Amino acid sequence: MFANTHHLHILTRLNELKSEQQSDQRKSDPKAQNIDEKSGHSVQKEDCSDIYLLLDSNVSPLPVLDATDLTDPNKGLWEFWQREPPEDYPTLRGRDPAQDVEPWPVAIDFGTSSTVVAYKEGGKKHLIRVGVKDYFDSTKPEHFENPTALAFIDLDKALPQWQETTYKPSIRWGDIRCSHEALSELKDNEGDPEVTSSILTNLKHWALKEDKISPARIKDRVNQREMVLPPLELRNPIKGLPLTVSSDDNFDPIELYAYYLGLTINWRKRGIFLRYCMTFPVTYPQRIKDKILASFRRGLQRSLPETLITQDIFNRFEVEEIASEPVAFAAAALQQHNIEPTEEGVTYAVFDFGGGTTDFDFGIYREPTDDEDDEGYDIVFEHFGASGDAYLGGENLLENLAYLVFKANQSLLREHRIAISMPVNADVFPGSEMLIDTTLAALTNTQIVMSRLRSFMEQGQENNQGIEKIKLLNRSDKEVNLELEVPYELLGEYLEERIQSGVDKFFTSMCEAFNEHNHQPQEVHILLAGNASRSVILEKVLQNILGVDSNLALTNADDSVRYILHHPLNMSSEQPDKVTAKTGVALGLLDLVPGNPVKIVNHAREKSAGEAPFKYYIGRIRRGHFHPQLKRNASYQTWQEIGVVLNGRFDLVYTTSPLAHDGTLESSSDELNFIPLELAQFVDKQRLFARAIAPDKIEICTAESADKLDQIVQDNFHTLELS
């Protein structure tokens, strides 16, 4: 038996949490106090059972336990398995958590704006809602799109618990909140800088940025304590060993978010799950995916009862990448549209318009060959290529709209000494030196204006007066009340042009992918994924290209290809857990987990030895246009000549834009990035060579010719990380 100190620790912490909650309640509602009739003093009337009933609800919005959960012979608490019941509660029962381990897989679609969690039980799929305010509320479709957000209320109370207790740390839900409640606070306090600066969103982009120069920051609400978030580290659990935590560990918000997901997934009334599968955008480098997977392994493991960790069954715990997001969506959407695989294959193209990026994926959905059938497969997804638009995401568009509003009101910003942040794909404007910054105040100001413009971007709603009364922070962190003019016509033009550009890239990438694999389909099914794909502007752009307007599907036939566009799968109040443009990734992923008779053939990953494909075009400017020499999906470790070095200098140009493929992208395009190289030991007529070594890394060198690459001048051999 374990020592009874475990019971004392749990009881002490639960009493602390209960006292903190009651203290908060009394501050807001004096009537909530219990008053002794004789003395007139406030008293606490608690018994031990009441404390244990709050075991889940103190640290999450999960329901209060039933009294029978503590004493019924068929129930009991995982925390007290093989431990003596407390002396003051001898009827409390422990329960072996291994009894509640479920064999079913859990799929997690970790998204920029929201995260979807689903699990399979037999032949049925179920979606899970995380962090809703009241689990007794009737289920709504939007409940299953769990916001990827954390709200930091009191770091002084929460951080010690997180850094000192490994498994199921007792962080009071009032000190940190996540998901629906976090986003609800942001919406309910729209324009309040104190609230906005305490809520962390875009966790997925934070992991991708690896930003050491201008790291993300958050500031808690109670203490105004600012915390700088260092770049995400790779900290994988060691198989077979329990985790350890320390105050020296860098704070990892993805690990914390995964922990909160795990608390809900592994709810004692649902069971414990040990098999987790995840999916990522097609362009994410393997090192980034490995870091995110490690964070989820730690966070999900920390949500489990400590009494399970030392048991043999815990060796089944795994968190693995299974497929790319577009393929997982295609697996669900093709079934939802009643499209059956054929022997020659149904050609599909996914336009995944999400919160952070827009991913493209192209392939065929076919019946297995005789050999594949003999191996046990029923269905095969075969990738021909993948691409995307790195900046065409709902949140990126919104940030650019806010930037345009700030530009239109720059005189007001100068007058009140207000700084803003700049989108990564935007340009500075004349006189903006003192208006653009990376401070928490600048980031908060941008977030506040973004929240005001969301309804315009998503539903086209305009403020009739064209004026937004708003509260922003100046450079001294003082609140300033302003009236900003909103140039709606300019914002609408920007959205239409930007979405048109993304659609052009989609069709260009499609042709490139099919040509590269000598696949000339007669018919292509276009599947729209991601919540942003419901955009009325996107529908308008696609209608203009395809030429037919229909409520069911748009079709267009040219001399060789017929396109069939399937509109986004929408939510249904009658079927809240159905496949939608957002939930389709997680639900489709459940059909792709090992053990299912579905085979995925990824030609691009086979070519790159398991790594994500190289995603850039590398080249130079010639006569005002970008000419790519090293192209997207290039084989790794293969040198390609870029151009002649003149006077020891070379302007290396790169982009992710599919429009660069044919050399028509102008040198002034916002999508081009320049690296001015100064090369040592210059030799006349020397040439610059480059080769891909990772999805976002290249090596460069100089040599007189390709035949003399073995005589590389080491001073001119460099590794460049592209972003």
XYZ file of C-alpha atoms in Angstrom:
723
model
C 0.000 0.000 0.000
C 1.084 3.567 -0.634
C 1.552 5.865 2.331
C -1.408 7.918 3.390
C 0.526 11.099 2.556
C -1.057 10.861 -0.902
C -4.506 11.279 0.657
C -3.272 14.207 2.738
C -1.841 15.909 -0.337
C -5.082 15.507 -2.292
C -7.274 16.595 0.603
C -5.072 19.597 1.432
C -5.024 20.801 -2.159
C -8.764 20.244 -2.621
C -9.446 22.250 0.533
C -7.225 25.031 -0.792
C -9.052 25.035 -4.117
C -12.439 25.025 -2.402
C -11.417 27.895 -0.107
C -10.122 29.922 -3.051
C -13.373 29.390 -4.965
C -15.491 30.352 -1.959
C -13.336 33.397 -1.321
C -13.833 34.517 -4.920
C -17.574 33.855 -4.639
C -17.893 35.860 -1.396
C -16.044 38.779 -2.937
C -18.520 38.899 -5.797
C -21.596 37.852 -3.773
C -21.676 38.570 -0.014
C -24.860 36.508 0.275
C -22.827 33.399 -0.505
C -21.354 33.456 3.025
C -22.549 31.048 5.683
C -23.415 33.016 8.874
C -23.431 31.492 12.347
C -26.750 32.533 13.948
C -25.263 33.041 17.456
C -21.974 34.791 16.663
C -22.895 36.391 13.373
C -19.511 35.294 11.969
C -18.891 33.635 8.631
C -18.308 29.893 8.914
C -17.361 27.086 6.549
C -19.577 24.014 6.674
C -17.841 21.310 4.687
C -17.557 17.595 5.128
C -14.929 15.392 3.559
C -17.286 13.873 0.979
C -18.137 17.315 -0.362
C -14.453 17.985 -0.978
C -13.938 14.762 -2.958
C -17.015 15.387 -5.077
C -15.156 18.424 -6.456
C -12.104 16.408 -7.520
C -12.732 17.034 -11.236
C -14.719 20.280 -11.226
C -12.117 22.239 -9.237
C -9.536 21.843 -12.001
C -11.805 21.818 -15.060
C -15.417 22.572 -16.016
C -16.240 18.859 -15.822
C -19.344 18.039 -13.746
C -19.293 17.537 -9.989
C -19.048 13.834 -9.073
C -22.024 11.915 -7.765
C -21.926 10.666 -4.173
C -22.069 7.088 -5.460
C -18.831 7.670 -7.395
C -17.037 7.625 -4.037
C -18.610 4.646 -2.326
C -20.313 2.352 -4.839
C -18.475 -1.014 -5.142
C -18.617 -0.712 -8.955
C -17.132 2.790 -8.952
C -14.522 4.482 -6.748
C -11.645 6.909 -7.353
C -8.550 6.113 -9.420
C -6.513 8.293 -7.081
C -7.041 5.839 -4.198
C -6.271 2.587 -5.976
C -4.126 0.413 -3.656
C -4.133 3.180 -1.080
C -5.709 3.174 2.364
C -8.971 5.136 2.526
C -8.666 8.318 4.568
C -9.413 7.970 8.267
C -12.119 10.628 8.092
C -13.792 8.882 5.146
C -13.365 5.099 5.615
C -16.121 4.223 3.097
C -14.294 5.920 0.199
C -13.326 3.324 -2.390
C -10.394 3.155 -4.748
C -10.658 1.877 -8.319
C -7.999 0.318 -10.521
C -7.642 2.706 -13.501
C -6.486 -0.215 -15.656
C -10.097 -1.469 -15.530
C -11.195 1.646 -17.387
C -8.613 1.628 -20.193
C -10.409 1.663 -23.552
C -8.889 -0.043 -26.613
C -10.156 2.580 -29.062
C -8.063 5.239 -30.829
C -8.453 8.991 -30.301
C -7.897 11.383 -33.240
C -6.726 14.952 -32.574
C -6.828 17.627 -35.261
C -4.689 20.328 -33.616
C -5.737 23.470 -35.450
C -4.717 27.123 -35.505
C -8.124 28.431 -34.453
C -9.760 25.313 -33.049
C -8.958 21.698 -32.235
C -11.245 18.747 -32.906
C -11.069 15.556 -30.845
C -12.816 12.327 -31.857
C -12.677 8.703 -30.851
C -13.947 5.459 -32.299
C -15.869 2.858 -30.343
C -16.519 -0.214 -32.423
C -18.008 1.053 -35.670
C -19.199 4.382 -34.233
C -17.357 7.692 -34.098
C -17.818 10.267 -31.343
C -16.727 13.895 -31.050
C -15.620 15.392 -27.719
C -16.260 18.940 -26.495
C -13.589 20.522 -24.293
C -13.862 23.390 -21.832
C -17.553 24.213 -22.307
C -19.048 26.126 -19.410
C -21.759 23.610 -18.548
C -21.660 19.990 -19.677
C -25.367 19.680 -18.893
C -26.148 22.107 -21.723
C -27.659 20.533 -24.816
C -25.038 19.668 -27.431
C -24.465 22.149 -30.250
C -22.328 21.563 -33.362
C -19.958 24.432 -32.493
C -19.144 22.750 -29.159
C -16.964 20.247 -31.014
C -14.749 22.943 -32.525
C -12.701 23.470 -29.386
C -10.881 26.837 -29.537
C -7.107 26.498 -29.434
C -6.745 29.063 -26.676
C -5.479 29.441 -23.106
C -6.527 32.190 -20.669
C -3.993 33.037 -17.929
C -5.729 34.508 -14.893
C -3.256 33.989 -12.032
C 0.188 32.652 -12.930
C 1.500 33.018 -9.383
C -0.941 30.334 -8.231
C -0.998 28.153 -11.344
C 2.687 27.865 -12.305
C 3.934 26.322 -9.024
C 1.305 23.590 -9.307
C 2.255 22.921 -12.955
C 5.978 22.817 -12.181
C 5.826 20.814 -8.949
C 3.192 18.111 -9.581
C 3.682 15.813 -12.570
C 0.384 13.942 -12.856
C -2.980 15.709 -12.651
C -1.595 18.915 -11.079
C -4.256 20.753 -9.079
C -4.415 23.995 -11.043
C -7.629 25.771 -10.138
C -9.846 26.318 -13.185
C -10.199 29.963 -12.124
C -6.425 30.485 -12.452
C -6.078 29.077 -15.983
C -8.849 28.312 -18.431
C -8.773 26.869 -21.912
C -10.774 26.300 -25.068
C -14.425 27.471 -25.083
C -14.262 29.350 -21.794
C -11.027 31.095 -22.807
C -12.479 32.242 -26.123
C -15.754 33.237 -24.465
C -13.838 35.566 -22.164
C -12.150 37.144 -25.158
C -15.461 37.721 -26.947
C -17.268 38.939 -23.812
C -14.510 41.470 -23.118
C -13.875 42.571 -26.669
C -11.619 45.590 -26.718
C -10.363 45.185 -23.136
C -6.521 45.199 -23.341
C -6.149 43.530 -19.955
C -8.182 40.516 -21.070
C -6.742 40.379 -24.589
C -3.129 40.301 -23.377
C -3.931 37.402 -21.008
C -5.268 35.044 -23.687
C -2.899 33.029 -25.846
C -4.067 31.883 -29.265
C -2.233 30.687 -32.403
C -0.349 27.982 -30.460
C 0.251 26.076 -33.665
C 1.874 29.050 -35.382
C 3.946 29.772 -32.306
C 5.462 26.289 -32.620
C 6.200 26.804 -36.311
C 7.831 30.219 -35.963
C 10.730 29.120 -33.715
C 11.062 32.847 -33.070
C 14.010 33.731 -30.838
C 14.129 37.421 -31.842
C 10.547 38.436 -31.018
C 9.117 35.598 -28.892
C 5.477 35.389 -27.877
C 4.421 37.011 -24.598
C 1.440 36.760 -22.308
C 0.441 38.734 -19.214
C -1.781 37.268 -16.530
C -4.852 39.163 -15.373
C -4.481 39.198 -11.589
C -0.817 40.105 -11.155
C -0.065 41.656 -14.564
C 2.858 39.215 -14.612
C 4.403 39.068 -18.063
C 5.881 35.797 -19.265
C 8.042 35.387 -22.358
C 7.553 32.089 -24.162
C 10.845 30.607 -25.387
C 10.821 28.604 -28.645
C 9.278 25.156 -28.436
C 11.739 22.473 -27.365
C 11.883 18.760 -28.182
C 11.245 17.026 -24.833
C 10.043 13.509 -25.467
C 9.029 11.252 -22.582
C 11.237 8.197 -22.129
C 9.289 5.040 -22.851
C 8.706 3.021 -19.693
C 9.720 5.789 -17.284
C 7.425 8.194 -15.439
C 7.683 11.885 -16.294
C 9.407 14.396 -14.069
C 8.804 18.137 -13.865
C 10.854 20.989 -12.482
C 10.736 24.747 -12.026
C 13.734 24.818 -14.399
C 11.593 23.516 -17.290
C 10.675 26.041 -19.960
C 6.943 26.652 -19.932
C 5.312 24.876 -22.878
C 1.769 26.098 -23.631
C 1.123 23.239 -26.077
C 1.865 20.729 -23.317
C -0.570 22.584 -21.042
C -3.249 22.690 -23.745
C -2.801 18.955 -24.397
C -3.151 18.342 -20.645
C -6.536 20.085 -20.613
C -7.630 18.085 -23.655
C -6.557 14.950 -21.816
C -8.532 15.810 -18.671
C -11.713 15.815 -20.751
C -10.831 12.868 -22.996
C -9.885 10.714 -19.998
C -12.867 11.698 -17.875
C -13.641 9.025 -15.293
C -17.180 8.605 -16.658
C -15.823 7.997 -20.170
C -12.703 5.911 -19.553
C -8.971 6.144 -20.203
C -7.498 6.215 -23.709
C -3.885 5.343 -24.493
C -3.819 5.434 -28.336
C -3.683 8.895 -29.903
C -3.219 9.807 -33.537
C -2.544 13.277 -34.917
C -2.345 14.964 -38.262
C -0.351 17.922 -39.577
C -0.293 20.259 -42.580
C 1.567 18.766 -45.517
C 4.322 21.390 -45.428
C 5.315 21.131 -41.737
C 8.990 20.096 -41.323
C 9.540 16.864 -39.422
C 11.435 18.633 -36.608
C 8.386 20.845 -35.895
C 6.025 17.875 -35.964
C 8.341 15.972 -33.614
C 8.293 18.849 -31.113
C 4.495 19.155 -31.182
C 4.087 15.378 -30.838
C 6.445 15.406 -27.842
C 4.438 18.207 -26.207
C 1.212 16.254 -26.690
C 2.820 13.089 -25.320
C 3.785 14.940 -22.156
C 0.519 16.847 -21.758
C -1.764 13.883 -22.414
C 0.287 11.647 -20.125
C 0.065 14.225 -17.326
C -3.740 14.063 -17.532
C -3.727 10.375 -16.537
C -4.019 9.052 -12.964
C -0.611 8.462 -11.421
C -1.774 5.049 -10.211
C -1.885 3.889 -13.859
C 1.623 4.954 -14.876
C 3.484 2.146 -13.087
C 1.220 -0.598 -14.462
C 2.204 -2.699 -17.491
C -0.839 -1.591 -19.464
C 0.563 1.952 -19.615
C 3.175 0.679 -22.105
C 0.407 0.893 -24.704
C 0.456 4.706 -24.476
C 1.354 6.322 -27.814
C 0.871 9.599 -29.662
C 1.740 9.310 -33.351
C 1.355 11.152 -36.631
C -0.800 9.123 -39.014
C -1.538 11.264 -42.087
C -1.628 14.799 -43.450
C -4.660 16.960 -42.713
C -5.943 17.096 -46.324
C -5.807 13.313 -46.765
C -7.665 12.766 -43.505
C -10.315 15.234 -44.657
C -10.589 13.548 -48.055
C -11.152 10.202 -46.317
C -14.217 11.635 -44.550
C -15.526 13.980 -47.250
C -15.490 11.492 -50.123
C -17.604 9.120 -48.053
C -19.929 11.948 -47.014
C -20.436 12.893 -50.675
C -21.121 9.201 -51.499
C -18.156 9.034 -53.869
C -16.952 5.452 -54.269
C -13.417 4.469 -55.306
C -12.950 3.010 -58.791
C -10.350 0.736 -60.323
C -8.729 3.584 -62.293
C -9.163 5.978 -59.372
C -11.279 9.034 -58.562
C -9.116 12.159 -58.816
C -9.558 14.622 -55.959
C -8.104 17.999 -54.960
C -8.449 19.416 -51.442
C -8.540 23.180 -50.832
C -8.085 23.379 -47.050
C -8.767 27.017 -46.116
C -7.981 27.082 -42.412
C -7.137 29.555 -39.701
C -3.387 29.671 -40.304
C -2.675 28.544 -43.855
C -4.389 27.084 -46.891
C -3.156 23.623 -47.837
C -3.603 21.959 -51.223
C -3.510 18.224 -51.710
C -3.937 16.231 -54.921
C -4.333 12.538 -55.483
C -6.558 9.626 -56.410
C -8.964 7.508 -54.391
C -8.948 4.010 -55.842
C -9.614 0.340 -55.341
C -6.618 -1.786 -54.337
C -4.544 -3.691 -56.849
C -4.547 -7.486 -56.589
C -1.369 -7.392 -54.487
C -2.791 -4.678 -52.208
C -6.019 -6.618 -51.874
C -4.018 -9.679 -50.892
C -2.326 -7.551 -48.196
C -5.757 -6.800 -46.738
C -6.455 -3.294 -48.080
C -9.904 -2.202 -49.274
C -9.161 1.411 -50.262
C -6.028 3.280 -51.402
C -5.291 7.010 -51.260
C -2.452 7.906 -53.591
C -0.856 11.365 -53.270
C 0.416 13.097 -56.381
C 1.573 16.231 -54.658
C 0.842 18.834 -52.052
C 1.318 22.552 -51.808
C -0.335 25.556 -50.253
C -0.518 29.250 -49.597
C 1.404 29.968 -46.400
C -0.385 33.239 -45.641
C -3.909 32.531 -46.838
C -5.478 31.649 -43.506
C -8.412 33.191 -41.693
C -6.295 34.628 -38.859
C -3.617 35.914 -41.263
C -6.247 37.649 -43.375
C -7.763 39.182 -40.256
C -4.364 40.442 -39.109
C -3.810 42.078 -42.496
C -7.226 43.745 -42.310
C -6.293 45.189 -38.911
C -3.007 46.425 -40.390
C -4.891 48.209 -43.185
C -7.143 49.883 -40.611
C -4.096 51.068 -38.685
C -2.521 52.442 -41.867
C -5.714 54.387 -42.570
C -5.534 55.885 -39.048
C -1.772 56.419 -38.760
C -2.041 60.119 -37.872
C -4.169 59.163 -34.851
C -1.626 56.517 -33.838
C 1.206 59.055 -34.012
C -0.726 61.580 -31.981
C -1.295 59.105 -29.140
C 2.048 57.219 -29.455
C 0.400 53.881 -30.215
C 2.352 50.937 -31.657
C 0.999 47.990 -33.632
C 2.394 44.668 -34.862
C 2.994 43.931 -38.544
C 1.838 40.751 -40.319
C 4.703 38.615 -41.590
C 3.558 39.025 -45.192
C 2.940 42.794 -45.057
C 5.173 45.713 -46.018
C 6.204 48.685 -43.928
C 4.672 51.979 -44.996
C 6.412 55.389 -45.147
C 6.851 56.874 -41.684
C 5.941 53.674 -39.847
C 9.203 53.386 -37.881
C 7.625 54.384 -34.545
C 4.278 52.721 -35.240
C 5.396 49.107 -35.679
C 6.774 47.086 -32.777
C 6.871 43.586 -31.281
C 5.920 44.569 -27.716
C 3.035 42.960 -25.863
C 1.127 46.254 -26.123
C 1.559 46.304 -29.929
C 0.426 42.682 -30.227
C -2.540 43.386 -27.938
C -3.612 46.393 -30.022
C -3.605 44.252 -33.159
C -5.629 41.507 -31.450
C -8.229 44.032 -30.276
C -8.789 45.448 -33.774
C -8.844 41.941 -35.255
C -11.687 41.016 -32.895
C -13.707 43.997 -34.122
C -13.206 43.055 -37.788
C -14.026 39.354 -37.478
C -17.749 39.754 -38.237
C -16.902 41.769 -41.366
C -14.508 39.131 -42.684
C -16.737 36.160 -41.880
C -20.226 37.555 -42.565
C -19.585 40.836 -44.385
C -21.160 42.825 -41.535
C -20.263 46.518 -41.492
C -20.603 49.175 -38.840
C -23.068 51.615 -40.420
C -21.084 54.667 -39.365
C -17.718 53.222 -40.433
C -16.296 54.206 -37.034
C -15.051 51.879 -34.311
C -14.887 53.268 -30.776
C -12.031 51.348 -29.256
C -9.559 51.258 -26.363
C -5.866 50.691 -27.203
C -2.560 50.788 -25.306
C 0.045 53.494 -25.912
C 3.806 53.052 -25.559
C 3.517 53.686 -21.826
C 0.944 50.883 -21.471
C -1.770 53.433 -20.717
C -5.255 52.907 -22.153
C -6.378 55.420 -24.772
C -9.930 55.784 -26.113
C -9.979 56.240 -29.883
C -12.390 56.400 -32.803
C -10.906 54.519 -35.766
C -12.199 54.946 -39.295
C -12.730 51.571 -40.994
C -12.250 51.650 -44.814
C -14.611 48.774 -45.577
C -14.353 49.137 -49.355
C -10.553 48.860 -49.212
C -10.790 45.844 -46.881
C -13.240 44.099 -49.206
C -10.973 44.670 -52.199
C -8.011 43.261 -50.286
C -9.909 40.094 -49.335
C -11.116 39.477 -52.874
C -7.673 39.989 -54.408
C -5.969 37.841 -51.783
C -8.438 34.952 -52.086
C -8.282 35.171 -55.895
C -4.494 34.822 -55.650
C -4.879 31.741 -53.432
C -7.290 30.079 -55.855
C -4.942 30.809 -58.777
C -2.149 29.088 -56.851
C -4.424 26.115 -56.212
C -5.110 25.469 -59.902
C -1.463 26.121 -60.840
C -0.312 23.607 -58.204
C -2.882 21.078 -59.396
C -1.611 21.192 -62.967
C 1.990 20.983 -61.785
C 1.271 17.956 -59.565
C -0.609 16.020 -62.246
C 1.924 16.831 -64.972
C 4.821 15.761 -62.762
C 3.245 12.308 -62.379
C 1.901 12.051 -65.946
C -1.626 11.907 -64.616
C -4.192 13.499 -66.917
C -7.625 13.086 -65.314
C -10.859 13.608 -67.158
C -12.635 14.639 -63.959
C -11.472 16.248 -60.680
C -13.537 16.445 -57.496
C -12.633 19.626 -55.571
C -13.230 19.316 -51.827
C -13.409 22.450 -49.671
C -12.112 22.027 -46.106
C -11.609 24.397 -43.172
C -14.080 26.874 -41.728
C -12.759 29.721 -43.881
C -13.871 27.775 -46.987
C -17.417 28.970 -46.203
C -16.348 32.468 -47.302
C -18.813 34.095 -49.709
C -15.823 35.689 -51.455
C -14.263 32.276 -52.090
C -17.555 31.052 -53.541
C -17.704 34.096 -55.831
C -14.110 33.587 -57.038
C -14.687 29.898 -57.767
C -17.941 30.612 -59.580
C -16.125 33.087 -61.814
C -13.507 30.467 -62.673
C -15.855 27.519 -63.146
C -18.593 29.528 -64.767
C -21.694 27.844 -63.318
C -23.761 28.777 -60.272
C -25.486 26.000 -58.376
C -26.512 25.311 -54.793
C -25.325 21.722 -55.043
C -22.157 21.646 -57.105
C -20.321 23.707 -59.668
C -19.064 21.953 -62.752
C -16.918 23.200 -65.560
C -15.559 21.371 -68.583
C -12.675 22.596 -70.732
C -11.085 20.632 -73.540
C -9.613 18.010 -71.215
C -10.843 18.263 -67.607
C -14.236 18.480 -65.902
C -14.165 20.041 -62.429
C -16.775 19.230 -59.817
C -16.736 21.551 -56.817
C -18.331 20.233 -53.636
C -19.484 22.976 -51.296
C -18.280 22.933 -47.667
C -19.925 20.388 -45.405
C -21.960 22.485 -42.980
C -23.006 21.992 -39.369
C -26.363 20.492 -38.499
C -28.242 21.101 -35.258
C -30.055 17.779 -35.825
C -26.710 15.963 -36.267
C -24.213 17.952 -34.189
C -21.495 15.304 -34.592
C -21.661 14.966 -38.379
C -18.737 15.453 -40.748
C -18.208 19.162 -41.491
C -15.552 21.273 -43.179
C -13.784 21.393 -39.786
C -14.577 18.103 -38.017
C -13.852 16.065 -41.163
C -10.102 15.884 -40.492
C -10.429 14.218 -37.073
C -13.304 11.957 -38.151
C -11.501 10.942 -41.339
C -8.302 10.272 -39.420
C -10.079 7.553 -37.446
C -10.434 5.606 -40.709
C -6.685 5.826 -41.342
C -5.305 4.555 -38.019
C -3.283 1.309 -38.157
C -5.561 -1.680 -38.283
C -7.977 -0.140 -40.784
C -7.882 -1.530 -44.348
C -6.911 1.842 -45.874
C -3.519 2.302 -47.542
C -1.845 5.693 -48.043
C 0.742 6.012 -50.800
C 2.587 9.316 -50.504
C 4.884 9.767 -53.490
C 6.252 13.073 -52.218
C 7.327 11.619 -48.859
C 8.786 8.552 -50.513
C 10.874 10.868 -52.674
C 12.067 12.800 -49.595
C 12.763 9.703 -47.460
C 9.922 10.302 -45.005
C 10.511 14.025 -44.531
C 7.967 16.577 -45.739
C 8.728 17.726 -49.309
C 10.888 20.772 -49.983
C 8.405 23.652 -50.129
C 10.285 26.580 -51.718
C 11.301 27.924 -55.091
C 14.900 29.233 -55.086
C 16.307 31.437 -57.823
C 17.210 34.952 -58.942
C 15.748 37.994 -60.642
C 16.179 38.317 -64.397
C 14.742 41.272 -66.309
C 12.292 42.117 -63.569
C 10.945 38.601 -63.011
C 11.741 35.767 -60.628
C 13.359 32.746 -62.287
C 13.354 29.625 -60.094
C 16.193 27.137 -60.461
C 15.710 24.920 -57.386
C 11.996 24.101 -57.291
C 9.432 22.844 -54.836
C 9.460 19.064 -54.222
C 13.092 18.920 -55.403
C 15.069 15.862 -54.365
C 17.105 16.388 -51.232
C 20.932 16.585 -51.377
C 20.957 17.359 -55.119
C 22.890 20.479 -56.190
C 21.293 22.912 -58.636
C 22.983 25.915 -60.232
C 21.281 29.210 -59.281
C 23.348 31.804 -61.155
C 26.672 33.611 -61.630
C 28.207 35.514 -58.723
C 29.152 39.106 -59.597
C 31.799 40.932 -57.566
C 31.407 38.544 -54.642
C 27.712 39.236 -54.174
C 24.479 37.471 -55.095
C 20.835 38.257 -54.303
C 19.258 34.894 -53.531
C 15.478 35.003 -53.960
C 12.942 32.499 -52.627
C 9.192 32.014 -52.250
C 6.558 29.388 -51.456
C 4.134 30.754 -54.051
C 3.095 28.210 -56.707
C 2.804 31.171 -59.111
C 6.615 31.190 -59.240
C 6.739 27.946 -61.190
C 6.594 29.461 -64.688
C 8.831 32.516 -64.130
C 6.103 35.171 -64.414
C 6.239 36.472 -60.827
C 7.425 40.082 -60.869
C 10.403 41.157 -58.770
C 8.206 43.592 -56.816
C 5.835 40.847 -55.639
C 5.165 40.770 -51.890
C 5.579 36.991 -52.052
C 9.285 37.135 -52.834
C 11.962 37.081 -50.135
C 15.533 38.281 -50.713
C 18.803 37.220 -49.062
C 21.769 39.424 -50.121
C 24.815 37.142 -49.967
C 28.381 38.350 -49.498
C 30.668 35.538 -50.488
C 34.282 35.152 -49.383
C 37.243 34.218 -51.601
C 35.568 35.374 -54.752
C 36.843 33.781 -57.966
C 35.888 35.289 -61.307
C 33.177 33.304 -63.132
C 32.285 31.396 -59.971
C 28.700 30.125 -59.790
C 26.291 29.745 -56.889
C 24.792 26.310 -56.251
C 22.042 25.311 -53.814
C 20.517 22.062 -52.615
C 17.544 21.264 -50.386
C 18.297 19.476 -47.107
C 14.933 19.945 -45.307
C 11.505 21.384 -46.139
C 12.715 24.856 -45.106
C 16.527 24.593 -45.270
C 19.079 24.741 -48.055
C 22.850 24.540 -48.360
C 24.683 26.853 -50.735
C 28.203 26.849 -52.149
C 30.214 28.321 -54.986
C 32.138 26.464 -57.661
C 33.413 27.141 -61.151
C 31.048 24.521 -62.563
C 28.927 21.543 -61.590
C 31.854 19.284 -62.454
C 33.958 20.984 -59.760
C 31.503 20.825 -56.861
C 33.980 18.559 -55.069
C 36.326 21.575 -54.888
C 33.931 23.721 -52.816
C 35.492 26.723 -51.105
C 34.494 26.105 -47.479
C 34.143 29.816 -46.697
C 31.318 29.903 -49.236
C 29.547 26.808 -47.904
C 26.554 27.842 -45.757
C 23.294 26.470 -44.432
C 20.338 28.834 -44.773
C 17.024 28.484 -42.939
C 14.133 29.912 -44.943
C 11.005 31.397 -43.386
